[in-house]
Amino acid sequence: NGGFGLDKHYIYALFKAEDGKIIVSTDLSGAFIIDPLTLKTEKIYSGQIDKEQKMFSPISAMTQKQNTFYFAIDGQIYTFDETSKRFALKLALPNEGDYIRSLTIYKNTLYIGTNDGLYTANIDNSELVKIPLHPPEKNIWDYANTVYGEFVATESGLFSYHRETKELEFILNYEKSKFNISENSINDLMIDKSGVLWLASRTQGVFTWPVKTQRFKHIFLPGNNTVHAAYQDKNNIIWLGTEDGI
C-alpha cells in the first residue's frame, strides 16, 4: 500500500490511467497514484479543493484523454496536470447540491452520471447538455461505452443505452436474479478484457455478467462487501475498492 495504509481506507473510486498506474480516491484522505507493479504510491490530492474550508470532498469519478485527467469533485469537474499537480475548474453542474457519480470520455465528449440524470459536455467548449432518457432514470451511478454497446448503471439496475433513440433498455437487477437481493443499486460498472461486466453492489460484494453467455455470478468477499469500484490492470488483475480498503 506504499506506506499510506490504503488497505484500511474507505475507497471511493479507482481509475486505471493510460500508463497502467492506478489512481485511488479515498473518502477522507485524498487521492493517490499507485504503480501496480512496484506499489510505489504518491499522494496527488489532499481531499480539499478549498483549503480555507474544513470540509473534505473526495474525487468521485475520473477519466483521462491523453495527458489530461478529468476529476469529478462534488458537482464540479476539474482538469489535473500530473506534472504540475495543479487542478483547474472545467465545468460545474447547473443545480447547486447536485453531485457527480461517474465520468467517461468518448471521442471528444464527457459523459457525466449524476444524482439527477445523465449529462454530456464537449471537452473543448465545456457546453453541458442533459440527455433525456426514456424511461427517465435520475440516479446514474456509472456509464460505460464498450465494444458490446453502451451500458448505464443505476439505482434500479443495469440498462443498455441506445444513442439514436435515447432509450434505456432494462437488462438486469439483483432482486430479479436467482440471488434474490432487494438492493438494486450498482455502485460501479467495469467490463474486463474477456467481455465480462463486473457490477459493484452496495452490500453484497461484486457480481459478474458475461455479455455473451449472460450467466449471472456472485462473488462474496471475505471482508467488507460494500464495493465502490472495480478495475482491471494490464496484468489482468482485478482491483476492488471497498469501504475497508482495496
Coordinates of C-alpha atoms in Angstrom, one line a residue:
N1 CA 0.0 0.0 0.0
G2 CA 3.0 2.3 -0.4
G3 CA 3.1 3.3 3.3
F4 CA -0.3 5.2 3.1
G5 CA -2.4 2.4 4.6
L6 CA -4.7 2.1 1.6
D7 CA -5.7 -1.4 2.6
K8 CA -7.6 0.2 5.5
H9 CA -9.2 3.3 3.9
Y10 CA -12.7 3.8 2.6
I11 CA -12.1 3.6 -1.1
Y12 CA -14.3 5.9 -3.1
A13 CA -13.2 5.3 -6.6
L14 CA -10.5 3.6 -8.7
F15 CA -9.2 4.6 -12.2
K16 CA -6.6 2.9 -14.4
A17 CA -4.5 5.5 -16.2
E18 CA -3.3 5.1 -19.7
D19 CA 0.2 4.3 -18.4
G20 CA -1.1 1.4 -16.4
K21 CA -1.0 3.1 -13.0
I22 CA -4.0 3.1 -10.7
I23 CA -5.5 6.2 -9.2
V24 CA -7.2 5.6 -5.8
S25 CA -9.6 8.1 -4.3
T26 CA -10.5 7.8 -0.6
D27 CA -13.3 9.2 1.4
L28 CA -11.2 11.5 3.8
S29 CA -7.6 11.1 2.9
G30 CA -7.4 12.4 -0.7
A31 CA -6.2 10.6 -3.8
F32 CA -3.1 8.6 -4.7
I33 CA -1.4 7.2 -7.8
I34 CA -0.1 3.6 -7.4
D35 CA 2.2 1.7 -9.7
P36 CA 0.7 -1.8 -9.5
L37 CA 4.0 -3.5 -10.3
T38 CA 6.1 -1.8 -7.5
L39 CA 3.3 -0.5 -5.3
K40 CA 5.1 2.9 -5.3
T41 CA 2.5 5.3 -4.1
E42 CA 2.2 9.1 -4.5
K43 CA -0.4 11.4 -3.0
I44 CA -1.9 13.8 -5.6
Y45 CA -4.9 15.3 -3.8
S46 CA -5.3 16.3 -0.2
G47 CA -9.1 15.8 -0.2
Q48 CA -9.7 19.6 -0.1
I49 CA -10.0 21.7 -3.2
D50 CA -10.6 24.8 -1.0
K51 CA -8.2 24.5 2.0
E52 CA -9.8 27.5 3.6
Q53 CA -12.8 25.3 4.4
K54 CA -12.6 22.2 6.6
M55 CA -14.8 20.0 4.5
F56 CA -13.4 17.1 2.7
S57 CA -14.6 16.3 -0.9
P58 CA -13.4 13.1 -2.4
I59 CA -12.8 12.6 -6.1
S60 CA -16.0 10.6 -7.0
A61 CA -15.1 9.8 -10.6
M62 CA -12.2 10.0 -13.1
T63 CA -11.4 9.8 -16.7
Q64 CA -8.4 10.7 -19.0
K65 CA -7.8 11.9 -22.5
Q66 CA -4.1 11.8 -23.5
N67 CA -2.2 13.7 -20.9
T68 CA -5.2 15.4 -19.2
F69 CA -7.1 13.9 -16.3
Y70 CA -10.7 14.9 -15.5
F71 CA -11.7 14.6 -11.9
A72 CA -15.2 14.9 -10.5
I73 CA -15.4 16.5 -7.1
D74 CA -18.9 17.2 -5.7
G75 CA -20.8 18.9 -8.6
Q76 CA -17.7 20.1 -10.5
I77 CA -15.2 18.7 -12.9
Y78 CA -11.6 19.7 -12.7
T79 CA -8.7 19.0 -15.1
F80 CA -5.5 17.8 -13.4
D81 CA -2.0 18.1 -14.7
E82 CA 0.2 15.2 -13.4
T83 CA 3.5 17.2 -13.9
S84 CA 2.5 20.4 -12.1
K85 CA 0.0 18.7 -9.8
R86 CA -2.4 21.6 -10.5
F87 CA -6.2 21.5 -10.6
A88 CA -8.2 23.7 -12.9
L89 CA -12.0 24.1 -12.8
K90 CA -13.5 22.8 -16.1
L91 CA -17.3 23.0 -15.5
A92 CA -20.0 22.7 -12.9
L93 CA -23.4 21.1 -12.8
P94 CA -26.3 23.7 -13.2
N95 CA -28.0 22.9 -9.9
E96 CA -26.3 23.6 -6.6
G97 CA -26.2 20.5 -4.4
D98 CA -26.2 18.0 -7.3
Y99 CA -23.2 15.7 -7.4
I100 CA -21.3 13.6 -10.0
R101 CA -21.1 9.8 -9.6
S102 CA -19.5 8.7 -12.9
L103 CA -17.3 10.2 -15.6
T104 CA -16.5 8.7 -19.0
I105 CA -14.9 10.2 -22.1
Y106 CA -15.8 9.1 -25.6
K107 CA -14.2 10.8 -28.6
N108 CA -14.5 14.5 -27.6
T109 CA -17.4 14.2 -25.2
L110 CA -17.6 13.7 -21.5
Y111 CA -20.5 11.5 -20.2
I112 CA -21.4 12.6 -16.7
G113 CA -23.6 10.4 -14.5
T114 CA -25.2 12.4 -11.7
N115 CA -27.9 12.1 -9.0
D116 CA -30.2 14.0 -11.5
G117 CA -29.6 12.0 -14.7
L118 CA -27.0 11.8 -17.5
Y119 CA -25.2 14.8 -19.0
T120 CA -22.8 15.3 -21.8
A121 CA -20.1 18.0 -22.1
N122 CA -17.9 19.0 -25.1
I123 CA -14.3 19.0 -23.7
D124 CA -13.4 21.9 -26.0
N125 CA -16.1 24.4 -25.0
S126 CA -17.5 22.8 -21.8
E127 CA -21.0 23.1 -23.1
L128 CA -23.2 21.0 -20.8
V129 CA -26.3 19.2 -22.2
K130 CA -28.7 16.9 -20.2
I131 CA -29.7 13.8 -22.1
P132 CA -33.4 13.0 -21.9
L133 CA -33.6 9.3 -21.1
H134 CA -36.7 7.1 -21.6
P135 CA -37.8 5.8 -19.2
P136 CA -36.3 8.6 -17.0
E137 CA -33.6 7.5 -14.6
K138 CA -32.3 10.1 -12.1
N139 CA -29.7 8.3 -10.1
I140 CA -26.9 7.3 -12.6
W141 CA -24.1 5.5 -10.8
D142 CA -22.0 4.7 -13.9
Y143 CA -21.8 4.7 -17.7
A144 CA -19.6 2.6 -20.0
N145 CA -19.2 2.8 -23.7
T146 CA -17.9 -0.6 -24.9
V147 CA -17.4 -2.7 -28.0
Y148 CA -20.5 -4.6 -26.8
G149 CA -22.7 -1.4 -26.5
E150 CA -23.4 1.3 -24.1
F151 CA -24.4 0.5 -20.5
V152 CA -25.8 2.6 -17.7
A153 CA -25.7 1.5 -14.0
T154 CA -28.5 3.0 -11.9
E155 CA -30.2 2.5 -8.5
S156 CA -32.7 0.3 -10.4
G157 CA -30.2 -2.0 -12.1
L158 CA -28.4 -2.3 -15.4
F159 CA -29.6 -0.8 -18.6
S160 CA -28.3 -0.7 -22.2
Y161 CA -28.4 2.8 -23.8
H162 CA -29.5 3.3 -27.4
R163 CA -28.0 6.5 -28.5
E164 CA -30.2 7.0 -31.6
T165 CA -33.5 6.9 -29.7
K166 CA -32.2 7.9 -26.2
E167 CA -33.9 4.8 -25.0
L168 CA -32.8 2.8 -21.9
E169 CA -33.4 -1.0 -22.2
F170 CA -33.5 -2.9 -19.0
I171 CA -31.0 -5.8 -18.7
L172 CA -31.0 -7.0 -15.1
N173 CA -31.1 -6.1 -11.5
Y174 CA -30.2 -8.0 -8.3
E175 CA -33.7 -8.7 -7.0
K176 CA -34.8 -10.4 -10.2
S177 CA -31.7 -12.7 -10.2
K178 CA -31.5 -16.1 -8.6
F179 CA -29.7 -14.4 -5.6
N180 CA -32.9 -12.6 -4.6
I181 CA -31.2 -9.5 -3.3
S182 CA -33.5 -6.5 -2.7
E183 CA -30.8 -3.7 -3.0
N184 CA -30.6 -3.0 -6.8
S185 CA -28.0 -0.1 -6.8
I186 CA -25.0 -0.8 -9.0
N187 CA -22.2 1.4 -7.5
D188 CA -19.8 0.8 -10.3
L189 CA -19.6 -0.9 -13.7
M190 CA -16.4 -2.3 -15.3
I191 CA -16.0 -4.5 -18.4
D192 CA -12.9 -6.7 -18.4
K193 CA -10.8 -7.8 -21.3
S194 CA -12.7 -11.0 -21.8
G195 CA -16.1 -9.2 -22.1
V196 CA -17.3 -9.8 -18.6
L197 CA -19.2 -7.0 -16.8
W198 CA -18.2 -6.5 -13.1
L199 CA -21.1 -4.9 -11.1
A200 CA -20.3 -3.5 -7.7
S201 CA -23.0 -3.7 -5.1
R202 CA -23.8 -1.7 -2.0
T203 CA -23.8 -4.6 0.4
Q204 CA -23.3 -7.9 -1.4
G205 CA -19.8 -7.8 -2.9
V206 CA -19.5 -7.9 -6.7
F207 CA -21.4 -9.7 -9.5
T208 CA -20.2 -10.7 -12.9
W209 CA -22.2 -10.9 -16.1
P210 CA -20.5 -12.2 -19.3
V211 CA -22.0 -10.2 -22.2
K212 CA -22.0 -13.3 -24.5
T213 CA -23.3 -16.0 -22.2
Q214 CA -25.3 -13.8 -19.8
R215 CA -24.7 -16.0 -16.8
F216 CA -25.0 -14.1 -13.6
K217 CA -22.4 -15.0 -10.9
H218 CA -21.9 -13.6 -7.4
I219 CA -18.5 -13.1 -5.7
F220 CA -18.8 -12.5 -2.0
L221 CA -15.7 -11.0 -0.5
P222 CA -14.1 -12.4 2.7
G223 CA -14.0 -8.9 4.2
N224 CA -16.1 -5.8 3.6
N225 CA -18.7 -6.3 0.8
T226 CA -19.6 -2.7 0.1
V227 CA -17.8 -2.3 -3.2
H228 CA -17.5 1.2 -4.7
A229 CA -15.1 0.5 -7.6
A230 CA -13.6 -2.3 -9.8
Y231 CA -10.7 -2.1 -12.3
Q232 CA -8.5 -4.5 -14.2
D233 CA -4.8 -3.7 -14.6
K234 CA -2.6 -4.6 -17.5
N235 CA -1.7 -7.9 -15.9
N236 CA -5.4 -8.8 -15.8
I237 CA -5.6 -8.5 -12.0
I238 CA -9.0 -7.2 -10.8
W239 CA -8.8 -4.4 -8.1
L240 CA -11.8 -3.9 -5.9
G241 CA -12.3 -0.8 -3.8
T242 CA -14.4 -1.3 -0.7
E243 CA -15.3 0.7 2.4
D244 CA -12.4 -1.1 4.2
G245 CA -9.6 -0.9 1.7
I246 CA -8.5 -2.4 -1.6

